[in-house]
CSV table of C-alpha atoms in Angstrom, one decimal:
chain,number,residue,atom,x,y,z
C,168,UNK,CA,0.0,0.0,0.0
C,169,UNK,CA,1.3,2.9,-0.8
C,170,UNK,CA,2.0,5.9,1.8
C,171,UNK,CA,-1.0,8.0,0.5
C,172,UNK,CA,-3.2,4.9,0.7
C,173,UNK,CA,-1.9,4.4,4.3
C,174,UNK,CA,-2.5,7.6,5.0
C,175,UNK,CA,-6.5,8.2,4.4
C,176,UNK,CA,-6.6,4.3,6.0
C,177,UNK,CA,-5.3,5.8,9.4
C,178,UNK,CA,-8.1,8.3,9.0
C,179,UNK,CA,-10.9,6.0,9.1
C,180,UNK,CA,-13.3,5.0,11.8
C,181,UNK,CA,-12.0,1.2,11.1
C,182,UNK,CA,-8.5,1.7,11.8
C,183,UNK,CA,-9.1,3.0,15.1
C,184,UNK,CA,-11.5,0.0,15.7
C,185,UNK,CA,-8.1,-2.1,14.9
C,186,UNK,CA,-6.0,-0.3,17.2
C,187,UNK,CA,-8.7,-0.5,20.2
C,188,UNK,CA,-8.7,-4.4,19.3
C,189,UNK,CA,-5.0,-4.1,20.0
C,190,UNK,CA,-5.1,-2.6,23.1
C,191,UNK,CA,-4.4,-4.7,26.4
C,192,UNK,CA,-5.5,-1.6,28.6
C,193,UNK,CA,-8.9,-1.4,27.0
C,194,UNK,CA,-10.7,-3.2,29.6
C,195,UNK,CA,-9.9,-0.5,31.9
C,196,UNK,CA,-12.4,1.6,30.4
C,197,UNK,CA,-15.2,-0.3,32.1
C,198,UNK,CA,-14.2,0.5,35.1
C,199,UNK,CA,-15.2,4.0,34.9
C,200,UNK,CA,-19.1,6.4,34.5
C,201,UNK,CA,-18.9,8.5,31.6
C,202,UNK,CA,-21.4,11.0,31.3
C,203,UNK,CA,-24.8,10.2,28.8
C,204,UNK,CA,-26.1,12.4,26.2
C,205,UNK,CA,-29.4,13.4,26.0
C,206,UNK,CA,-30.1,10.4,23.9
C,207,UNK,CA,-28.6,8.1,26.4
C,208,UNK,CA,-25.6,7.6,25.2
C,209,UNK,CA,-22.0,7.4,26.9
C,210,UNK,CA,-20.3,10.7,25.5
C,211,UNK,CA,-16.9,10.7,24.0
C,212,UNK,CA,-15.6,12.2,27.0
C,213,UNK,CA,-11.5,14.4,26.4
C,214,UNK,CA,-11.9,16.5,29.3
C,215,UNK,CA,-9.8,14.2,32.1
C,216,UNK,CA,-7.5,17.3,31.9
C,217,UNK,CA,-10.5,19.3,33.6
C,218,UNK,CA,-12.1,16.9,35.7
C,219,UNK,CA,-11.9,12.9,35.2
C,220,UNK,CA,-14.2,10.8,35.2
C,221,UNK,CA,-15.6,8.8,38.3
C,222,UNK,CA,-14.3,5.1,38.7
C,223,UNK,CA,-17.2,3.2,39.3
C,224,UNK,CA,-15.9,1.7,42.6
C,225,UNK,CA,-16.0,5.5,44.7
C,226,UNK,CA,-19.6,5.3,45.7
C,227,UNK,CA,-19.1,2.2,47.7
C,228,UNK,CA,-15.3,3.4,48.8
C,229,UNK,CA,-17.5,6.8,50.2
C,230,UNK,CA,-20.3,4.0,51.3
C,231,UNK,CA,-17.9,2.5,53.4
C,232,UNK,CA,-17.1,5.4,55.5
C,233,UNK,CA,-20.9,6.5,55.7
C,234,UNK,CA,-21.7,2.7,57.5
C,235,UNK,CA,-18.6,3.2,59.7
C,236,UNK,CA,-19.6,6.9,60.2
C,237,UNK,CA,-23.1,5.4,61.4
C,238,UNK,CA,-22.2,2.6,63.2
C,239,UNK,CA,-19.0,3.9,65.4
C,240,UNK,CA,-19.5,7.7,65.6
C,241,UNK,CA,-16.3,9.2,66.7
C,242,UNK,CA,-15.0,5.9,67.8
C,243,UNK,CA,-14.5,5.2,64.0
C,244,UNK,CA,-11.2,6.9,64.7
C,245,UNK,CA,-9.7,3.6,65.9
C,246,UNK,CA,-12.7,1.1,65.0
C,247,UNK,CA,-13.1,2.4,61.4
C,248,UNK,CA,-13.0,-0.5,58.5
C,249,UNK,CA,-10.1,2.1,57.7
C,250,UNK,CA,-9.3,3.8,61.0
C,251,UNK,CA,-9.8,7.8,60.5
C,252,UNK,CA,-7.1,8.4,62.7
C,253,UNK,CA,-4.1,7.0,60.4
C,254,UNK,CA,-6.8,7.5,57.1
C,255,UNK,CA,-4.5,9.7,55.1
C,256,UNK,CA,-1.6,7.1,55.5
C,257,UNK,CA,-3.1,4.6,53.0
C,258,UNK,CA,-1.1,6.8,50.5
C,259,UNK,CA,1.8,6.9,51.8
C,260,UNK,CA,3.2,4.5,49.1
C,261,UNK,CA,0.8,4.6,46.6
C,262,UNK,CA,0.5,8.3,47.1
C,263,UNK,CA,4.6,7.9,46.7
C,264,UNK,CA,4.7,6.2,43.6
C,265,UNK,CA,2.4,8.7,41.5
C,266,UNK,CA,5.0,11.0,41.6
C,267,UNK,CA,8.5,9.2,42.1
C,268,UNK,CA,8.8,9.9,45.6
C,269,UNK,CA,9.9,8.1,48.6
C,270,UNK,CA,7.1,6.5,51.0
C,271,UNK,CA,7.2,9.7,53.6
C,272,UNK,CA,8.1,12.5,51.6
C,273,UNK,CA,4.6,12.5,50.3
C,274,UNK,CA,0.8,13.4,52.4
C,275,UNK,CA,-2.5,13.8,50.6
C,276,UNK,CA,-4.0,16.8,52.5
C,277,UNK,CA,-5.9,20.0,51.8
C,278,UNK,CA,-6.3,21.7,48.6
C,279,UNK,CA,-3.5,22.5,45.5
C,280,UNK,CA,-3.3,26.9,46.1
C,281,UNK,CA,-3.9,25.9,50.4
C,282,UNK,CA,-0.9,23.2,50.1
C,283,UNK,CA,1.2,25.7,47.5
C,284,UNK,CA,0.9,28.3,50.4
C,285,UNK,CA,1.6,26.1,52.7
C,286,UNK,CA,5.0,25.0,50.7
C,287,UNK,CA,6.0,28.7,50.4
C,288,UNK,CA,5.9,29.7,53.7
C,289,UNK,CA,8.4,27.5,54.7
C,290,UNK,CA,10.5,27.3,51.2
C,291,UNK,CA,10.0,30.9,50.1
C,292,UNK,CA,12.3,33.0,52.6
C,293,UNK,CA,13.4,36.7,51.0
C,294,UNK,CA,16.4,38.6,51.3
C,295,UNK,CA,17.0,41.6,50.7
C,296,UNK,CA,19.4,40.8,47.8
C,297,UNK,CA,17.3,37.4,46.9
C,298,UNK,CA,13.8,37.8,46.8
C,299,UNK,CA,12.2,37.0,43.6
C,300,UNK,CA,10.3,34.1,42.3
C,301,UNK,CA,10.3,32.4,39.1
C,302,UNK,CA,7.3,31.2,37.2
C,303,UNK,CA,6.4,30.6,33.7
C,304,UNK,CA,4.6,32.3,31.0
C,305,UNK,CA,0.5,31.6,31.3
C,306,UNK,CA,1.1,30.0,34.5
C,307,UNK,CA,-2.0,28.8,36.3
C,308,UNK,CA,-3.5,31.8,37.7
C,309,UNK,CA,-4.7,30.5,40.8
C,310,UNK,CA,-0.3,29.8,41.2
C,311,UNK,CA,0.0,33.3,39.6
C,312,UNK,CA,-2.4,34.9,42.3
C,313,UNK,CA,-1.0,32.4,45.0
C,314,UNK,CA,3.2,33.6,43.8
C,315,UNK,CA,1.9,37.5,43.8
C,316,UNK,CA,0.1,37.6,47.2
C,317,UNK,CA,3.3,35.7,48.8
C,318,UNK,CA,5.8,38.6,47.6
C,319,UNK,CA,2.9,41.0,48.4
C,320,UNK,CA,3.0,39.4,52.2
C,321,UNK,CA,6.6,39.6,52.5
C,322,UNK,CA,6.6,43.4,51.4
C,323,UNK,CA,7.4,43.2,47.9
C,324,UNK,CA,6.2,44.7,44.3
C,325,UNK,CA,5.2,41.8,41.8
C,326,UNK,CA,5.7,44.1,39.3
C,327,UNK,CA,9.5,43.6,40.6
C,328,UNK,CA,9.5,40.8,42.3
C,329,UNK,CA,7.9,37.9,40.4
C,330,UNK,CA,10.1,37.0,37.0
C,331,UNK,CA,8.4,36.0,34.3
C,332,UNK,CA,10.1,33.0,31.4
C,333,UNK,CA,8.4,33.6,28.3
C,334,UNK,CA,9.1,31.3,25.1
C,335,UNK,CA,11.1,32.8,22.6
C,336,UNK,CA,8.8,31.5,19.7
C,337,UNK,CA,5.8,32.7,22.2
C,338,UNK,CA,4.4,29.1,22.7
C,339,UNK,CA,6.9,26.6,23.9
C,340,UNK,CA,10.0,27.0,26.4
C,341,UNK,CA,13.4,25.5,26.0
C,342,UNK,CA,16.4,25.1,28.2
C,343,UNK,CA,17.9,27.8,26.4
C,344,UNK,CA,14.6,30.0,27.6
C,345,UNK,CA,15.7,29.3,30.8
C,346,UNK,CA,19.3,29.2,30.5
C,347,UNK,CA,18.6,33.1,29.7
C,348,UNK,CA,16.4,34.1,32.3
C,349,UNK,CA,18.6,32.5,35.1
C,350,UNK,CA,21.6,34.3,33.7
C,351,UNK,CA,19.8,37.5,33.8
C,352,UNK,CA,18.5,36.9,37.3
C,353,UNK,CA,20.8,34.3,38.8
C,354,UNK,CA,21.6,36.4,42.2
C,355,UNK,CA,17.8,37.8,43.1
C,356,UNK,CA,16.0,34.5,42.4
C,357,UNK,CA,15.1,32.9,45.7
C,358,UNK,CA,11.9,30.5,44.4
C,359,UNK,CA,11.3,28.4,41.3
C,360,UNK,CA,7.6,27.6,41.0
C,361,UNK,CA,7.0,26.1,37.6
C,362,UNK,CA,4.1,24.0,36.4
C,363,UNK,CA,5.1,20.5,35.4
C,364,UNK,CA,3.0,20.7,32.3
C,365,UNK,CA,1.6,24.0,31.1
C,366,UNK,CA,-2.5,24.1,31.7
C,367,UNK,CA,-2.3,26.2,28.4
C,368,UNK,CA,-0.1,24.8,26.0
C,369,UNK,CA,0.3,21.2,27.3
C,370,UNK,CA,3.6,21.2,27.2
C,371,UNK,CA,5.5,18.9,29.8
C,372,UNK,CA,8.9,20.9,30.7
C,373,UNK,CA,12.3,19.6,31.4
C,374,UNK,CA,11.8,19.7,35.4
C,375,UNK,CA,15.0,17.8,36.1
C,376,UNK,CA,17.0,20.0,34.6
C,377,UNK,CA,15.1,23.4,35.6
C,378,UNK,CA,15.5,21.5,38.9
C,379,UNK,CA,19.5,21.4,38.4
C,380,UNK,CA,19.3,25.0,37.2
C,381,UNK,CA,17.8,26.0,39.7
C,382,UNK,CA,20.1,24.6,42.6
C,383,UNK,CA,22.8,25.7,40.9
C,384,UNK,CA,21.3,29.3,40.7
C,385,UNK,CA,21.0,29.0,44.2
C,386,UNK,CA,17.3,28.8,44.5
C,387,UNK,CA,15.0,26.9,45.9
C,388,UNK,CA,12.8,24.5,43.2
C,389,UNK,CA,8.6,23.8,43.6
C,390,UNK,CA,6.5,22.5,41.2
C,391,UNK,CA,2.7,22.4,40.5
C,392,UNK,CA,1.6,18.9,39.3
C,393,UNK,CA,-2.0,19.7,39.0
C,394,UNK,CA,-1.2,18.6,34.7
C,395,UNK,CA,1.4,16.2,35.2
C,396,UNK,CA,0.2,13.6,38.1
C,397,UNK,CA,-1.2,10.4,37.3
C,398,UNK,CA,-0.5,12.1,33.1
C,399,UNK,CA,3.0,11.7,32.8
C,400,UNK,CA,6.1,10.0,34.7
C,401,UNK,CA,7.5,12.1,37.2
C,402,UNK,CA,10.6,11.6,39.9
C,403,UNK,CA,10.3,14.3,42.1
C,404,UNK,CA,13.1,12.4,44.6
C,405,UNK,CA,15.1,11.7,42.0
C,406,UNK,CA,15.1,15.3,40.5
C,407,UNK,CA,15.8,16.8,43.7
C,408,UNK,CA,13.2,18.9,44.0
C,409,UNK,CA,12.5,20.9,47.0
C,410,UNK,CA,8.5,20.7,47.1
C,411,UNK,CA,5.9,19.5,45.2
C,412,UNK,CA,1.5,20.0,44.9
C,413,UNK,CA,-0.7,18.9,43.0
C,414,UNK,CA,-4.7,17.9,42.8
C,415,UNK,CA,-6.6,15.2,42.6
C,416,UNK,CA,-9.4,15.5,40.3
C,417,UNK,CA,-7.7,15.7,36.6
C,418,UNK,CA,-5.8,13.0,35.7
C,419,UNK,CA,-6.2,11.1,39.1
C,420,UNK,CA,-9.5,11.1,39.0
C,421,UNK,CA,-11.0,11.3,42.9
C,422,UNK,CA,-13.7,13.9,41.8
C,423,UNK,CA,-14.3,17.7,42.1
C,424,UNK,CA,-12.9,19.3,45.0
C,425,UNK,CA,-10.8,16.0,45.9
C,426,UNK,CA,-8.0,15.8,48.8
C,427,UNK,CA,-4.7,17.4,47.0
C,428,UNK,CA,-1.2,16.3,47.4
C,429,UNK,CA,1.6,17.7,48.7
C,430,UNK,CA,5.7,16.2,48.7
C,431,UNK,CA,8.6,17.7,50.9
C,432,UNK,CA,12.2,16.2,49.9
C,433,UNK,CA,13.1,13.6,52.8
C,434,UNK,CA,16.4,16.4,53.3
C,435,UNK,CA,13.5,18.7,54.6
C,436,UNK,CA,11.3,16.4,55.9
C,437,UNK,CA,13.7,15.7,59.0
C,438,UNK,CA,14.4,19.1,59.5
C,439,UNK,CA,12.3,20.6,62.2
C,440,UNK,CA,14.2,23.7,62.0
C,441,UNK,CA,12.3,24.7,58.8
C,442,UNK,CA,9.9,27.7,59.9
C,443,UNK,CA,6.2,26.4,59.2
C,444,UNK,CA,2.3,27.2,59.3
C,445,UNK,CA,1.7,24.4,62.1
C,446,UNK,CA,-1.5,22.6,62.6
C,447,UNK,CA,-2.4,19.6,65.3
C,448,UNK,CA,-2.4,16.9,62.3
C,449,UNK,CA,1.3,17.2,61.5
C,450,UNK,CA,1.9,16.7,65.2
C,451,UNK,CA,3.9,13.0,66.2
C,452,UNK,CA,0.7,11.0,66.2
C,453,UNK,CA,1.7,9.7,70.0
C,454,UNK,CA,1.3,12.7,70.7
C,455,UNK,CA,-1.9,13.8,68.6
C,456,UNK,CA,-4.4,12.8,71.3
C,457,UNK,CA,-2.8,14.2,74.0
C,458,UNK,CA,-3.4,18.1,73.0
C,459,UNK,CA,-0.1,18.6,74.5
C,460,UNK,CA,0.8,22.5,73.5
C,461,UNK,CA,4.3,21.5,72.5
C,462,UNK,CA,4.0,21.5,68.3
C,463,UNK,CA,6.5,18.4,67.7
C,464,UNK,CA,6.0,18.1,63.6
C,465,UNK,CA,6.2,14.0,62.2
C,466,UNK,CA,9.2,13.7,60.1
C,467,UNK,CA,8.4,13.8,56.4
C,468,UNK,CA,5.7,15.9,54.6
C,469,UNK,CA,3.0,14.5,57.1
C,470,UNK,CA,4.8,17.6,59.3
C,471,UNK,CA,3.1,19.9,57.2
C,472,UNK,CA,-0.5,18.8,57.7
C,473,UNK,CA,-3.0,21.3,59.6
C,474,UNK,CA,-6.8,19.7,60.1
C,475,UNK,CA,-7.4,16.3,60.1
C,476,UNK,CA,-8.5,15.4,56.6
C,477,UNK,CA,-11.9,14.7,55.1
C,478,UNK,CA,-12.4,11.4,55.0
C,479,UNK,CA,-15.1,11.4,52.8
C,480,UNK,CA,-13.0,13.5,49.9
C,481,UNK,CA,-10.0,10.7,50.5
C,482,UNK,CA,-11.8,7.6,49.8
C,483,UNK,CA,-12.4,8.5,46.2
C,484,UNK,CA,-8.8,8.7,45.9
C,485,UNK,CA,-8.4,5.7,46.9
C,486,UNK,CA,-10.3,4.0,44.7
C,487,UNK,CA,-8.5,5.4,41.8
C,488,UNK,CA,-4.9,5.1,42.9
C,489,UNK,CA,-5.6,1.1,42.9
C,490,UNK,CA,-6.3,1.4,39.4
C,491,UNK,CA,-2.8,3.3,39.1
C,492,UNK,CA,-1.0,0.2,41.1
C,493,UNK,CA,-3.0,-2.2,39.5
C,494,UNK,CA,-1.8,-1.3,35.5
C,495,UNK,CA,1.6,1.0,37.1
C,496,UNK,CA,2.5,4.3,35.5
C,497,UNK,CA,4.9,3.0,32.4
C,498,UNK,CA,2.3,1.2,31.0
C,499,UNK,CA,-0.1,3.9,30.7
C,500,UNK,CA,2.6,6.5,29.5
C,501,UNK,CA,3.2,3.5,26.9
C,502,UNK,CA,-0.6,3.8,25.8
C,503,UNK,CA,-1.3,7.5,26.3
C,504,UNK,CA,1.9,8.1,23.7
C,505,UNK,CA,0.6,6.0,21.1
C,506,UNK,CA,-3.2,7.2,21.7
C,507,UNK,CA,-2.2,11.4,21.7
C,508,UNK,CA,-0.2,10.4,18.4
C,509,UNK,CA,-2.9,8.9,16.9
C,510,UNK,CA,-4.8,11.8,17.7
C,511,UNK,CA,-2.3,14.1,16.2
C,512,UNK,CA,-2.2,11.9,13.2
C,513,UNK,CA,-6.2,12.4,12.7
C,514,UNK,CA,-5.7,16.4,13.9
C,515,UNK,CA,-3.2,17.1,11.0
C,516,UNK,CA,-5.2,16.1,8.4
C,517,UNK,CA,-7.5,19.2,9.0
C,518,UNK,CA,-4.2,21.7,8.8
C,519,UNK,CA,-5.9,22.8,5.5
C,520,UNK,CA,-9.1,24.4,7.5
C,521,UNK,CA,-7.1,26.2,9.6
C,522,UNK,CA,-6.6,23.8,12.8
C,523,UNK,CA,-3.1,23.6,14.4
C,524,UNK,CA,-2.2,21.8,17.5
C,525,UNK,CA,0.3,24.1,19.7
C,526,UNK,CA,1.9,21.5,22.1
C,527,UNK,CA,5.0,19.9,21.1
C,528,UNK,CA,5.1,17.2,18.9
C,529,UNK,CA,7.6,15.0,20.5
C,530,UNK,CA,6.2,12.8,23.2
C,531,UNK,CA,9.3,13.7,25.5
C,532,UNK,CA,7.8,17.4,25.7
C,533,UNK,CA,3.8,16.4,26.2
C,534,UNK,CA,1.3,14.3,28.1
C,535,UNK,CA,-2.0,13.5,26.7
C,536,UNK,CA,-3.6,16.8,26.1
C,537,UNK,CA,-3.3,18.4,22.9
C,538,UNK,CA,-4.0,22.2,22.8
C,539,UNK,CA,-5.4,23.3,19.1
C,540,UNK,CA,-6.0,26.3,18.0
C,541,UNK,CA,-9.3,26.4,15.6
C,542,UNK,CA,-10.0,29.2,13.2
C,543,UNK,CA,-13.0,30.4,15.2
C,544,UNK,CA,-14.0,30.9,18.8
C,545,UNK,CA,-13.1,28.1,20.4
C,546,UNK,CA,-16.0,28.4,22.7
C,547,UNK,CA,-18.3,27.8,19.9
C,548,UNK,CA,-16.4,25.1,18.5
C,549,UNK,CA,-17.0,23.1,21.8
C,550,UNK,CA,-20.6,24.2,22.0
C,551,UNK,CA,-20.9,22.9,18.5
C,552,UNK,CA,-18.9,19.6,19.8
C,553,UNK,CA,-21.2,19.2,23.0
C,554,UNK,CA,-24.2,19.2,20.9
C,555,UNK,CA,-22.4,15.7,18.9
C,556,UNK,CA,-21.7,14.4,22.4
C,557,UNK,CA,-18.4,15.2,22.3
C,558,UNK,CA,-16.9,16.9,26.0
C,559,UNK,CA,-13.3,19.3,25.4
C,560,UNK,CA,-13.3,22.3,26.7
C,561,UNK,CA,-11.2,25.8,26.1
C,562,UNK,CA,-9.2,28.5,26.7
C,563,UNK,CA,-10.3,31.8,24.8
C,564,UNK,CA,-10.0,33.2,22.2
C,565,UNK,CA,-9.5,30.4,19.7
C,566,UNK,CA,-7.9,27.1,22.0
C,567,UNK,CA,-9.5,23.9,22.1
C,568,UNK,CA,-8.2,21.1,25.1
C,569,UNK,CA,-8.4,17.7,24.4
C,570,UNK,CA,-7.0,14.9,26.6
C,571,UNK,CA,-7.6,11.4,25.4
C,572,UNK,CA,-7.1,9.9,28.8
C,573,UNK,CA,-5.1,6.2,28.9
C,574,UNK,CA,-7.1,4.7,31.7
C,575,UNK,CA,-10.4,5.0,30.2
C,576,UNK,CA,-10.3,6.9,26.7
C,577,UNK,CA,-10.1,4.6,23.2
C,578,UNK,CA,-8.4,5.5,19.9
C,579,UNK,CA,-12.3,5.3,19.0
C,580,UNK,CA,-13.0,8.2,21.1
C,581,UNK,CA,-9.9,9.9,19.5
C,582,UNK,CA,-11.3,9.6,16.4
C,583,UNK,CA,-14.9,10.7,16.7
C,584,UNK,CA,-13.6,13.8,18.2
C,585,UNK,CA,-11.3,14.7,15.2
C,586,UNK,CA,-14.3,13.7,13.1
C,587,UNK,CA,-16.5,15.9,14.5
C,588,UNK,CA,-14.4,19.3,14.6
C,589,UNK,CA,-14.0,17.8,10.8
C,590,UNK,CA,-17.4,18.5,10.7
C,591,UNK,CA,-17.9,21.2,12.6
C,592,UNK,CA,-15.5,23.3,10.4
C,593,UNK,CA,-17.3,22.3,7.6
C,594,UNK,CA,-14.8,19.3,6.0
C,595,UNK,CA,-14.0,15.6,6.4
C,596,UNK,CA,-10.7,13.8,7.4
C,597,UNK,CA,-8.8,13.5,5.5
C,598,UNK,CA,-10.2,16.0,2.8
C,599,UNK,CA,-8.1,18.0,0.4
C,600,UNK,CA,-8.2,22.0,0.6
C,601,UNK,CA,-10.8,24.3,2.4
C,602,UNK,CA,-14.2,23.4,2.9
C,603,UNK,CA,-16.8,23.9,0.2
């Protein structure tokens, strides 16, 4: 066959049929609730970058606690299926592995911006010669409110004090964009707070060696995981990187509002000289009970816990990490790269109409969302989709997000998506020139 041929056959509904027959992870998809359309039909549901979907074993995880709740009152502390008490320790391995850390250096509490706080009042200490932080160009802005309101606190402009890396093509950073900015600013950085893949662009960055850049530089080296956990490999221990956060609900799927994590590097985690926002729940759990007013933090990141944590928001979590330990993170990032290039594959046939994906191409430099720009409003363009049963979102004016998601997305549900934004702009796949 000859590469033309091969071409419009990797644009049919059949071929992806073939490559979801092919697939050992395809069972995986049952284990999840997608949303139905209004005729009853599971939608092709992209939007795990968002929110993911539900794994059908949470309402009985949340059940669970509900009986217990019923049964023991506050004596399901101890008596607990689960004991409350020691509740959040469940992820102290599994918790661990999502994001290459060692068991201890990682504790599922709060919320992402509450635990990023958190992070930089202990890791975020101004001098007077050293007081900026880092972040990158179209940077979350609940991190970009989080980053300005810290240097605020501590006396500081943001106009001044908050640096700025920006792409030199205006879309996608490179070492050399960082190389630049650290040369420019090596002495007054004190914080590096980059995103481990960009909510915007989807690019995944290089955050071993920002993280080497960074030490060398002096600073001190955070990341926000919200687009990176449970998407892409990541080996915070192994990187060396000071702090970590990240939600729950995107990629790791433990529903809206879900229990965030947080990781502190185990050379922190012993150090109990490291000033601190204390609450009773990082207390040594000896001593937990005994409201003793002596604050003596548990070594590891569980030193940084306030409140005891809501139950209720953990077993979710739960449920969908022993989905992650059950199939393991290399085989998913073995699926997701073959499923987002298919997806690109079916995307640049419609280059003619005026559709362009913006994340890198090279796996090494993406997870599974691919950020397109459409040649009108992207918010129509999803409307448009919704109405077909298809669920992406966007970022205005003209960005569609899609996120074919390896636990429970098929190349199937690639390729009704990229046929229906075909459609939507007026085309087919695989169609030569504009649209009529």
């Amino acid at each position: 066959m000859n590469t033309k041929a091969t071409q419009l056959q990797q644009l049919t509904r059949a071929y992806a049929k073939t490559l979801d027959a092919a697939d050992p992870l395809a069972p995986l998809r049952s284990e999840f609730a997608f949303p139905r359309t209004s005729a009853g039909n599971p939608s092709v549901y992209l939007c795990g970058n968002s929110l993911g979907l539900m794994p059908k074993k949470v309402p009985a995880a949340i059940n669970q606690e509900l009986d217990d709740w019923a049964r023991f009152g506050v004596d399901g502390h101890f008596e607990a299926a689960t004991p409350w008490f020691s509740y959040h320790e469940v992820f102290r391995e599994s918790g661990a592995r999502i994001v290459g850390a060692k068991p201890g250096e990682v504790v599922m509490m709060n919320s992402l911006t509450v635990n990023l706080h958190l992070m930089m009042a202990t890791f975020y200490r101004p001098t007077p010669s050293r007081y900026k932080i880092l972040i990158e160009d179209h940077a979350f802005p609940s991190d970009q409110y989080a980053v300005a309101s810290q240097v605020q606190w501590h006396g500081y402009d943001p106009k001044d004090a908050v640096v700025v890396v920006r792409a030199a093509d205006g879309e996608t950073l490179t070492v050399e964009d960082f190389e630049r900015i650290f040369a420019e600013h090596r002495d007054s950085i004190a914080l590096v707070m980059l995103s481990g893949v960009n909510f915007v662009t989807g690019q995944l960055f290089d955050m071993r060696s920002v993280a080497k850049m960074a030490h060398r530089a002096g600073c001190t080296v955070g990341f926000d995981l919200a687009h990176a956990a449970g998407n892409v490999p990541v080996q915070l221990h192994d990187w060396n990187a000071d702090f970590a956060v990240w939600c729950s609900y995107k990629y790791m799927n433990a529903g809206p509002g879900s229990i965030a994590g947080c990781f502190v590097h185990e050379k922190h985690g012993e150090d109990r000289t490291l000033q601190r926002l204390a609450g009773w729940w990082g207390n040594n759990p000896d001593m937990r009970f005994g409201m003793s007013e002596e604050f003596a933090p548990r070594p590891g990141a569980d030193g940084w816990q306030l409140s005891n944590p809501s139950i209720l928001a953990m077993a979710p979590l739960r449920a969908s990490l022993e989905l992650f330990d059950r199939i393991g993170m290399a085989r998913l990032r073995e699926k997701s790269v073959q499923l987002t290039g298919y997806l690109e594959t079916l995307l640049d046939s419609l280059h003619s109409v005026g559709v362009r994906t913006i994340t890198p191409r090279s796996a090494l430099a993406r997870g599974c969302q691919l950020s397109i720009r459409v040649p009108r409003t992207a918010a129509d363009v999803v409307k448009k989709l919704s109405d077909e049963g298809v669920v992406v979102d966007s970022r205005p004016p003209d960005i569609v997000r899609v996120a074919p998601v390896p636990l429970y997305n098929s190349f199937g549900d690639a390729w009704h998506f990229a046929n229906a934004l075909a459609a939507v702009l007026g085309t087919s796949l695989g169609a030569e020139g504009a649209p009529s």
